[in-house]
PDB file of C-alpha atoms in Angstrom:
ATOM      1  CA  UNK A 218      22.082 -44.125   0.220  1.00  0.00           C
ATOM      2  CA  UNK A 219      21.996 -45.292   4.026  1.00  0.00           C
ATOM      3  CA  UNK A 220      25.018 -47.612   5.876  1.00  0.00           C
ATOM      4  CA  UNK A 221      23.984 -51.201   6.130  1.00  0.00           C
ATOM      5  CA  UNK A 222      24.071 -50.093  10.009  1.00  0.00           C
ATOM      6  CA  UNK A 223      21.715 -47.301   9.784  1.00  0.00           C
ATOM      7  CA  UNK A 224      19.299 -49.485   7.741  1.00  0.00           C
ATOM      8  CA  UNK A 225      19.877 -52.082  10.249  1.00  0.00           C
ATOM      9  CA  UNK A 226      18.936 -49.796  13.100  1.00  0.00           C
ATOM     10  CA  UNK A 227      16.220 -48.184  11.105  1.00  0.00           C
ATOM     11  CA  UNK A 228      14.015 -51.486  11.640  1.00  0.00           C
ATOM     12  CA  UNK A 229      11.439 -51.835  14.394  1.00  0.00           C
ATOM     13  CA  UNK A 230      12.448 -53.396  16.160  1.00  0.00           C
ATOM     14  CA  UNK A 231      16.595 -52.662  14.916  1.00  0.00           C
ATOM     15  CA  UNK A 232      18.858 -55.554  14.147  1.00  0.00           C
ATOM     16  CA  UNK A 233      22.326 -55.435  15.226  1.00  0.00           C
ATOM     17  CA  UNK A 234      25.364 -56.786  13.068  1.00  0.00           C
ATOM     18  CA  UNK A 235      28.908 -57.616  12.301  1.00  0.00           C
ATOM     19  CA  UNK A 236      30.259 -57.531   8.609  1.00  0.00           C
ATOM     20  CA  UNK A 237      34.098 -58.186   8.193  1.00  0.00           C
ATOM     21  CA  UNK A 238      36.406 -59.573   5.642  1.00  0.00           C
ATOM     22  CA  UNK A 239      37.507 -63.312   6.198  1.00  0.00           C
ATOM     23  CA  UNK A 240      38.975 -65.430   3.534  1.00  0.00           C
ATOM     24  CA  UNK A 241      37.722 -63.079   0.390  1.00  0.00           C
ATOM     25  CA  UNK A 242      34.273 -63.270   1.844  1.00  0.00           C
ATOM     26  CA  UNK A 243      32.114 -60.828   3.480  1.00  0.00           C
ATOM     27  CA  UNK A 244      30.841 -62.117   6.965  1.00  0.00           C
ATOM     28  CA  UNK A 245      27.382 -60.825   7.815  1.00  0.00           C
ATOM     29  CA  UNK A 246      25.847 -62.001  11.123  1.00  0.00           C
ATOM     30  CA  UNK A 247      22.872 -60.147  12.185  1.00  0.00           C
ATOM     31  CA  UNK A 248      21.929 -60.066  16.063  1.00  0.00           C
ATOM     32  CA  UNK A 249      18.706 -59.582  17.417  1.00  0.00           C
ATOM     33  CA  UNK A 250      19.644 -58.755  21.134  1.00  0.00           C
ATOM     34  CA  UNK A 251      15.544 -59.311  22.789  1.00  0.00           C
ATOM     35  CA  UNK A 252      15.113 -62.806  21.606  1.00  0.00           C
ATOM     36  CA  UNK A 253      18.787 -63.618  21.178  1.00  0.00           C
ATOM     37  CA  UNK A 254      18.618 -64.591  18.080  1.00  0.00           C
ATOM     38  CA  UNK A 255      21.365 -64.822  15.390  1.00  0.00           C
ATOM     39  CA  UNK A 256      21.907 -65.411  11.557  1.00  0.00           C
ATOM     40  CA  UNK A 257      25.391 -65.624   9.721  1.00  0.00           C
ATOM     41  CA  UNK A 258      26.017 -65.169   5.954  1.00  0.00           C
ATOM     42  CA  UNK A 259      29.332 -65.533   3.957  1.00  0.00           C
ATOM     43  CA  UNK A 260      28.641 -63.823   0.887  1.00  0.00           C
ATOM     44  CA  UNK A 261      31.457 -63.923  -2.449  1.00  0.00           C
ATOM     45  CA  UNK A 262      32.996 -60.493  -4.070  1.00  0.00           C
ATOM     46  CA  UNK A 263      29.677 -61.633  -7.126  1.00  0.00           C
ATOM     47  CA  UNK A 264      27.228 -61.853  -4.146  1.00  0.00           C
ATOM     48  CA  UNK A 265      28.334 -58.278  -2.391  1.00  0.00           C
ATOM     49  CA  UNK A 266      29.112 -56.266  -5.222  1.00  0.00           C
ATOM     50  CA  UNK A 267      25.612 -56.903  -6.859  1.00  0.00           C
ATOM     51  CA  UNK A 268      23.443 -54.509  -4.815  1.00  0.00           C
ATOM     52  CA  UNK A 269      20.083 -56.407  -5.612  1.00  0.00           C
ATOM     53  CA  UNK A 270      21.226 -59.670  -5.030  1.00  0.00           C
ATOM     54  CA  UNK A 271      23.056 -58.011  -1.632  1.00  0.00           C
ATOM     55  CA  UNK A 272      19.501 -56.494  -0.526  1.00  0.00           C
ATOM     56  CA  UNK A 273      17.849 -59.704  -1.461  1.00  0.00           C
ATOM     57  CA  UNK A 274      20.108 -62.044   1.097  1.00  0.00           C
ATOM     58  CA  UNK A 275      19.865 -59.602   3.516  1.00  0.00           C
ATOM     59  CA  UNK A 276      16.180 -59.942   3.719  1.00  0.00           C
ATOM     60  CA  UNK A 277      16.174 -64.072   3.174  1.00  0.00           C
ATOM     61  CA  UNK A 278      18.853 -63.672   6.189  1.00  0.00           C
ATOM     62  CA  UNK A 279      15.700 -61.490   8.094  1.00  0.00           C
ATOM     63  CA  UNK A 280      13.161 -64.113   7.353  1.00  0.00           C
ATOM     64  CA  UNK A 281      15.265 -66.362   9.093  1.00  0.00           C
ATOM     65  CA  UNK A 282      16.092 -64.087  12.117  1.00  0.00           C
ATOM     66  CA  UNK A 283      12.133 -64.013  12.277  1.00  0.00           C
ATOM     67  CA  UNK A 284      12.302 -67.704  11.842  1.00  0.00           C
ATOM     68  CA  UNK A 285      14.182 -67.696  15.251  1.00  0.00           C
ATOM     69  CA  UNK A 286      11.843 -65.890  16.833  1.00  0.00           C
ATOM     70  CA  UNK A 287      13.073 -62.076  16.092  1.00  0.00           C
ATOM     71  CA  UNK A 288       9.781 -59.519  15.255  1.00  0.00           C
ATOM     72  CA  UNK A 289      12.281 -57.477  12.994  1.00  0.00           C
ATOM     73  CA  UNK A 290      10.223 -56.257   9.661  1.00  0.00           C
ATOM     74  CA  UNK A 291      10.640 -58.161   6.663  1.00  0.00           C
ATOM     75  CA  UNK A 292      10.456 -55.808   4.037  1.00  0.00           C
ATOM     76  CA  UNK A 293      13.411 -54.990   1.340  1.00  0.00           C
ATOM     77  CA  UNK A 294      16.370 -52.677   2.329  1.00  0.00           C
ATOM     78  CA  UNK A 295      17.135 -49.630   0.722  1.00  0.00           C
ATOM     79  CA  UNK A 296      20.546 -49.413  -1.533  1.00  0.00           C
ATOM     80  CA  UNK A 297      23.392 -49.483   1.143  1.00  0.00           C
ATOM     81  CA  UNK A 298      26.282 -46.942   0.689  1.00  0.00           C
ATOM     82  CA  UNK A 299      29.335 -49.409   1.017  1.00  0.00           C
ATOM     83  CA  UNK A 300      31.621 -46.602   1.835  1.00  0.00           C
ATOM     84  CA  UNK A 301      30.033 -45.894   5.002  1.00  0.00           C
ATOM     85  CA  UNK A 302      29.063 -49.399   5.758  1.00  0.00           C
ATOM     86  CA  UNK A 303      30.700 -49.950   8.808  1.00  0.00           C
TER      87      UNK A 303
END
C-alpha cells in the first residue's frame, strides 16, 4: 500500500496536501499549485478509518479540485498505508 502523499504525487498532474489532527478530525486540504486551486475536508475517526469510504472522499474532494479548475485525474486511489501517511 502507497502514502496518501505518494498517491497524491503519483497523479498527472500531482496534487499537493496537508492532513493533520484538529479537534478529533482529520484535516485534508489538497493543493493544486498551477491553477491555485484548493479543497479542504474534515473527515470523523468513522470517515478515516473506513478505507473505502476514505478513497471515495478523496476522489469527490478531486472532482471538486477539477471543479476549480485543477486537470488532476479523477480516477479512484489505491488503499493508502496510514502508517506512512505523512
Amino acid at each position: 500500500m502507497a502514502s496518501i502523499k505518494a498517491v497524491l504525487a503519483g497523479l498527472e498532474p500531482p496534487l499537493e496536501h496537508e492532513i493533520y489532527m484538529k479537534d478529533g478530525l482529520l484535516k485534508l486540504i489538497l493543493i493544486d499549485p498551477n491553477v491555485p486551486a484548493q479543497v479542504e475536508r474534515s473527515l470523523s475517526p468513522h470517515e478515516y478509518t473506513d478505507i473505502i469510504r476514505f478513497r471515495l472522499l478523496v476522489l469527490y474532494a478531486v472532482n471538486e479540485i477539477r471543479g476549480k479548475g485543477s486537470l488532476a485525474p479523477l480516477e479512484v486511489i489505491p488503499a493508502i498505508d496510514w502508517d506512512a501517511s505523512t
